[in-house]
Tab-separated table of C-alpha atoms in Angstrom:
chain	number	residue	atom	x	y	z
A	1374	MET	CA	103.360	106.275	92.904
A	1375	ASP	CA	100.226	106.848	90.788
A	1376	GLU	CA	96.735	105.803	91.820
A	1377	LEU	CA	96.632	102.652	89.565
A	1378	ALA	CA	99.856	101.295	91.063
A	1379	ILE	CA	98.408	101.892	94.708
A	1380	ARG	CA	95.292	100.141	93.678
A	1381	ARG	CA	97.186	97.211	92.313
A	1382	ASP	CA	99.378	96.828	95.388
A	1383	LEU	CA	96.438	97.164	97.792
A	1384	ALA	CA	94.461	94.542	95.989
A	1385	ALA	CA	97.518	92.315	96.018
A	1386	ALA	CA	97.870	92.756	99.808
A	1387	TYR	CA	94.226	91.752	100.347
A	1388	GLN	CA	94.676	88.535	98.139
A	1389	LEU	CA	97.972	87.709	99.840
A	1390	ILE	CA	96.491	88.025	103.319
A	1391	ALA	CA	93.769	85.599	102.268
A	1392	LEU	CA	96.289	83.288	100.732
A	1393	ASP	CA	98.265	83.283	103.879
A	1394	GLY	CA	95.175	82.740	106.138
A	1395	MET	CA	95.488	85.941	107.870
A	1396	ASP	CA	91.960	87.120	106.943
A	1397	ASP	CA	88.758	87.007	109.030
A	1398	GLY	CA	85.694	86.770	106.781
A	1399	ILE	CA	84.728	90.235	105.659
A	1400	SER	CA	86.199	91.810	108.851
A	1401	THR	CA	89.446	93.745	109.228
A	1402	HIS	CA	90.918	96.123	106.554
A	1403	VAL	CA	93.822	97.233	104.589
A	1404	SER	CA	93.860	100.926	103.516
A	1405	ALA	CA	95.999	103.015	101.212
A	1406	ARG	CA	96.322	106.754	100.985
A	1407	LEU	CA	95.513	108.418	97.740
A	1408	SER	CA	96.123	112.012	98.767
A	1409	ASP	CA	95.914	114.052	102.003
A	1410	ASP	CA	92.154	113.667	102.218
A	1411	ARG	CA	91.293	110.407	100.387
A	1412	PHE	CA	92.212	106.677	100.964
A	1413	LEU	CA	90.922	103.267	99.763
A	1414	LEU	CA	89.278	100.646	101.783
A	1415	ASN	CA	87.642	97.325	100.936
A	1416	ALA	CA	83.969	97.057	100.297
A	1417	PHE	CA	82.119	95.785	103.406
A	1418	GLY	CA	80.961	92.388	102.245
A	1419	LEU	CA	83.705	91.059	99.961
A	1420	ARG	CA	86.111	88.477	101.157
A	1421	PHE	CA	89.751	89.445	100.854
A	1422	GLU	CA	90.233	87.092	97.999
A	1423	GLU	CA	87.637	88.928	96.074
A	1424	VAL	CA	89.174	92.314	96.395
A	1425	ARG	CA	90.371	93.786	93.084
A	1426	GLU	CA	91.878	97.119	92.162
A	1427	ASP	CA	88.619	98.168	90.448
A	1428	ASN	CA	86.194	97.301	93.372
A	1429	LEU	CA	88.040	99.308	96.148
A	1430	VAL	CA	86.015	101.999	97.820
A	1431	THR	CA	87.408	105.604	98.009
A	1432	VAL	CA	86.673	107.425	101.259
A	1433	SER	CA	87.300	110.977	102.401
A	1434	GLY	CA	89.116	111.781	105.563
A	1435	ASP	CA	85.743	112.722	107.278
A	1436	GLY	CA	84.070	109.555	106.295
A	1437	GLU	CA	82.274	110.322	103.050
A	1438	VAL	CA	82.249	107.593	100.448
A	1439	LEU	CA	83.416	109.183	97.294
A	1440	ASP	CA	83.356	106.231	95.028
A	1441	ASP	CA	81.858	102.720	95.708
A	1442	PRO	CA	81.757	100.391	92.642
A	1443	THR	CA	80.076	97.707	94.584
A	1444	GLY	CA	77.482	99.708	96.382
A	1445	LEU	CA	78.267	97.828	99.646
A	1446	GLY	CA	79.742	100.667	101.576
A	1447	ILE	CA	82.367	100.341	104.244
A	1448	ASN	CA	82.629	99.052	107.749
A	1449	PRO	CA	82.431	102.004	110.134
A	1450	ALA	CA	84.989	100.443	112.498
A	1451	GLY	CA	87.498	100.158	109.579
A	1452	PHE	CA	86.990	103.904	108.914
A	1453	THR	CA	87.542	104.681	112.632
A	1454	ILE	CA	90.882	102.915	112.920
A	1455	HIS	CA	92.359	103.760	109.497
A	1456	SER	CA	91.277	107.413	109.365
A	1457	ALA	CA	92.909	108.025	112.632
A	1458	LEU	CA	96.322	106.822	111.573
A	1459	HIS	CA	96.312	108.319	108.120
A	1460	ASP	CA	95.413	111.660	109.540
A	1461	ALA	CA	98.108	111.449	112.163
A	1462	ARG	CA	100.935	110.077	110.129
A	1463	PRO	CA	101.266	111.919	106.783
A	1464	GLU	CA	104.093	109.697	105.693
A	1465	VAL	CA	102.035	106.406	106.115
A	1466	VAL	CA	100.807	105.189	102.766
A	1467	CYS	CA	99.235	101.905	104.084
A	1468	VAL	CA	97.580	100.616	107.337
A	1469	LEU	CA	97.062	97.078	107.791
A	1470	HIS	CA	94.915	95.386	110.453
A	1471	THR	CA	94.382	91.619	111.196
A	1472	HIS	CA	92.405	89.374	113.565
A	1473	THR	CA	94.495	86.133	113.433
A	1474	VAL	CA	94.304	83.489	116.149
A	1475	ALA	CA	97.987	84.053	117.028
A	1476	GLY	CA	97.680	87.739	116.904
A	1477	VAL	CA	94.595	87.844	119.110
A	1478	ALA	CA	96.041	85.293	121.447
A	1479	LEU	CA	99.364	87.259	121.811
A	1480	SER	CA	97.195	90.387	122.499
A	1481	CYS	CA	95.750	88.721	125.534
A	1482	LEU	CA	99.128	88.134	127.107
A	1483	GLU	CA	100.011	90.624	129.755
A	1484	GLU	CA	103.688	90.537	128.866
A	1485	GLY	CA	102.918	91.269	125.204
A	1486	LEU	CA	105.642	90.364	122.568
A	1487	LEU	CA	108.964	89.070	123.966
A	1488	PRO	CA	112.366	89.216	122.335
A	1489	LEU	CA	112.598	85.583	121.657
A	1490	ASN	CA	113.466	85.306	118.030
A	1491	GLN	CA	114.832	87.294	115.021
A	1492	TRP	CA	111.466	88.209	113.797
A	1493	ALA	CA	110.477	89.662	117.059
A	1494	LEU	CA	113.793	91.474	117.704
A	1495	GLN	CA	112.933	93.971	114.820
A	1496	PHE	CA	110.124	95.377	117.105
A	1497	HIS	CA	112.394	96.117	120.078
A	1498	ASP	CA	111.320	99.543	121.531
A	1499	ARG	CA	109.441	99.868	118.229
A	1500	LEU	CA	106.037	98.216	119.142
A	1501	ALA	CA	103.081	100.164	120.570
A	1502	TYR	CA	100.137	98.840	122.491
A	1503	HIS	CA	96.454	100.103	122.558
A	1504	ASP	CA	93.970	99.080	125.190
A	1505	TYR	CA	90.823	97.534	124.120
A	1506	GLU	CA	87.794	99.994	123.968
A	1507	GLY	CA	85.184	97.621	122.350
A	1508	ILE	CA	84.330	97.461	118.589
A	1509	ALA	CA	85.911	100.594	117.058
A	1510	LEU	CA	82.708	102.547	116.505
A	1511	ASP	CA	83.484	105.606	118.676
A	1512	LEU	CA	85.242	108.261	116.612
A	1513	ASP	CA	86.690	109.616	119.779
A	1514	GLU	CA	88.975	106.578	120.002
A	1515	ARG	CA	90.864	107.941	116.964
A	1516	GLU	CA	92.888	110.288	118.979
A	1517	ARG	CA	93.928	107.560	121.413
A	1518	LEU	CA	94.780	105.124	118.640
A	1519	ALA	CA	97.071	107.763	117.000
A	1520	ALA	CA	98.666	108.710	120.403
A	1521	ASP	CA	99.489	105.094	121.226
A	1522	LEU	CA	100.883	104.295	117.932
A	1523	GLY	CA	103.218	107.350	118.104
A	1524	PRO	CA	106.168	107.138	115.641
A	1525	HIS	CA	105.991	103.273	115.332
A	1526	ARG	CA	104.836	101.082	112.367
A	1527	ALA	CA	103.438	98.223	114.427
A	1528	MET	CA	100.916	98.034	117.250
A	1529	ILE	CA	99.232	95.296	119.227
A	1530	LEU	CA	95.553	96.054	119.908
A	1531	ARG	CA	94.973	94.522	123.266
A	1532	GLN	CA	92.387	91.671	123.183
A	1533	HIS	CA	91.699	92.513	119.579
A	1534	GLY	CA	94.486	91.971	117.094
A	1535	LEU	CA	97.471	93.385	115.237
A	1536	LEU	CA	98.087	96.537	113.293
A	1537	THR	CA	100.936	97.750	111.057
A	1538	CYS	CA	101.614	100.616	108.821
A	1539	GLY	CA	104.254	101.439	106.113
A	1540	ARG	CA	105.448	103.983	103.651
A	1541	SER	CA	104.203	101.577	100.942
A	1542	VAL	CA	101.678	98.674	100.803
A	1543	GLY	CA	104.583	96.240	100.572
A	1544	GLU	CA	106.181	97.574	103.732
A	1545	ALA	CA	102.939	97.396	105.798
A	1546	PHE	CA	102.403	93.747	104.545
A	1547	LEU	CA	105.912	92.454	105.158
A	1548	VAL	CA	105.950	94.014	108.703
A	1549	MET	CA	102.578	92.482	109.440
A	1550	ARG	CA	103.750	89.046	108.225
A	1551	ASP	CA	106.919	89.278	110.528
A	1552	LEU	CA	104.782	90.402	113.497
A	1553	GLU	CA	102.378	87.630	112.920
A	1554	ARG	CA	105.135	84.985	112.712
A	1555	SER	CA	106.656	86.494	115.825
A	1556	CYS	CA	103.410	85.849	117.687
A	1557	GLN	CA	103.166	82.299	116.293
A	1558	ALA	CA	106.636	81.564	117.311
A	1559	GLN	CA	106.310	82.963	120.868
A	1560	LEU	CA	103.128	80.947	121.462
A	1561	ALA	CA	104.755	77.794	120.092
A	1562	ALA	CA	107.730	78.315	122.450
A	1563	GLN	CA	105.498	79.078	125.408
A	1564	ALA	CA	103.335	75.904	124.722
A	1565	THR	CA	106.428	73.727	125.338
A	1566	GLY	CA	106.429	74.778	129.068
A	1567	ARG	CA	110.207	74.982	128.912
A	1568	ALA	CA	112.343	77.979	130.013
A	1569	LEU	CA	112.558	80.732	127.408
A	1570	ARG	CA	115.726	82.208	126.163
A	1571	THR	CA	115.319	86.093	125.448
A	1572	ALA	CA	117.745	88.196	123.646
A	1573	SER	CA	119.565	91.123	125.619
A	1574	PRO	CA	118.381	94.647	124.904
A	1575	ALA	CA	121.692	95.392	123.236
A	1576	MET	CA	121.242	92.509	120.818
A	1577	ALA	CA	117.533	93.405	120.232
A	1578	GLU	CA	118.461	96.933	119.381
A	1579	HIS	CA	121.376	95.778	117.032
A	1580	VAL	CA	118.887	93.414	115.099
A	1581	ALA	CA	116.178	96.143	115.014
A	1582	ARG	CA	118.681	98.509	113.386
A	1583	GLN	CA	119.731	95.894	110.958
A	1584	TYR	CA	116.044	95.458	109.877
A	1585	GLU	CA	115.650	99.221	109.459
A	1586	ALA	CA	118.757	99.384	107.259
A	1587	TRP	CA	117.387	96.591	105.201
A	1588	ALA	CA	114.109	98.286	104.785
A	1589	ASP	CA	115.658	101.467	103.442
A	1590	SER	CA	118.134	99.569	101.054
A	1591	PRO	CA	117.581	99.243	97.316
A	1592	ALA	CA	117.321	95.450	97.805
A	1593	GLY	CA	114.903	95.686	100.725
A	1594	ILE	CA	111.214	96.224	100.855
A	1595	GLY	CA	110.681	96.792	97.087
A	1596	ARG	CA	112.380	93.541	96.048
A	1597	ALA	CA	110.706	91.523	98.679
A	1598	TRP	CA	107.235	92.900	97.799
A	1599	GLN	CA	107.755	92.082	94.152
A	1600	ALA	CA	108.586	88.467	95.115
A	1601	GLU	CA	105.387	88.304	97.123
A	1602	CYS	CA	103.250	89.714	94.275
A	1603	ARG	CA	104.641	86.971	91.931
A	1604	ARG	CA	102.790	84.424	94.149
A	1605	LEU	CA	99.575	85.728	92.676
A	1606	ALA	CA	100.718	85.652	89.023
A	1607	ASP	CA	99.339	82.223	88.299
A	1608	ARG	CA	96.086	82.652	90.067
A	1609	THR	CA	93.047	82.963	87.852
A	1610	PRO	CA	90.700	85.889	88.754
A	1611	ASP	CA	87.319	85.000	89.706
A	1612	PRO	CA	84.930	86.033	86.947
A	1613	GLN	CA	82.143	86.643	89.439
A	1614	THR	CA	84.059	89.193	91.349
A	1615	LEU	CA	82.206	92.403	91.771
């Protein structure tokens, strides 16, 4: 995929996150790899709904801002988290991080995500956890973030939020939306105070493999991502966007 297409997808992801209420002011980030030593981040000061393909910031793997159309720079915590995973996982194109109420609430539960519903079953034995170390300003944390994520494409940052990654921007977004919905559904079920029905490990593994097969199919991620992007087609760009 060429740089312009990556920029368009990344800007769309930011706007869709805002549209779905998964943003947190000017905090959190979605990054996309341009090459082995360059990736794109949002400018530190724009709301997600304001992000466009031409105001993304290009950053080097060692934190140097290579191109910043806005002059706003980047959030250092965003660089810490995203540079760690792009460096450790060459196949990862996009890393997506959120601070939603449901995601943060779930991250505070000792038991983590339970195998309660179809959305959650895709993460069976495929979900990582990273203990909270404070605001991610310490570059030494990068090694631990990468080690904890391992080969997975989703991680719960304890007492912090959610993180997903993908071989495309669309994959990272769709996995995040399912992880977010898994958290919402679990919290809603737990709030009833009734006994919870969990899936067996065998059923959870079966469903997780079904999700993986779908993601790799011609009618999988690509078609679903195109459908999501069409949600933005009728939205008028803000003429004041930087």
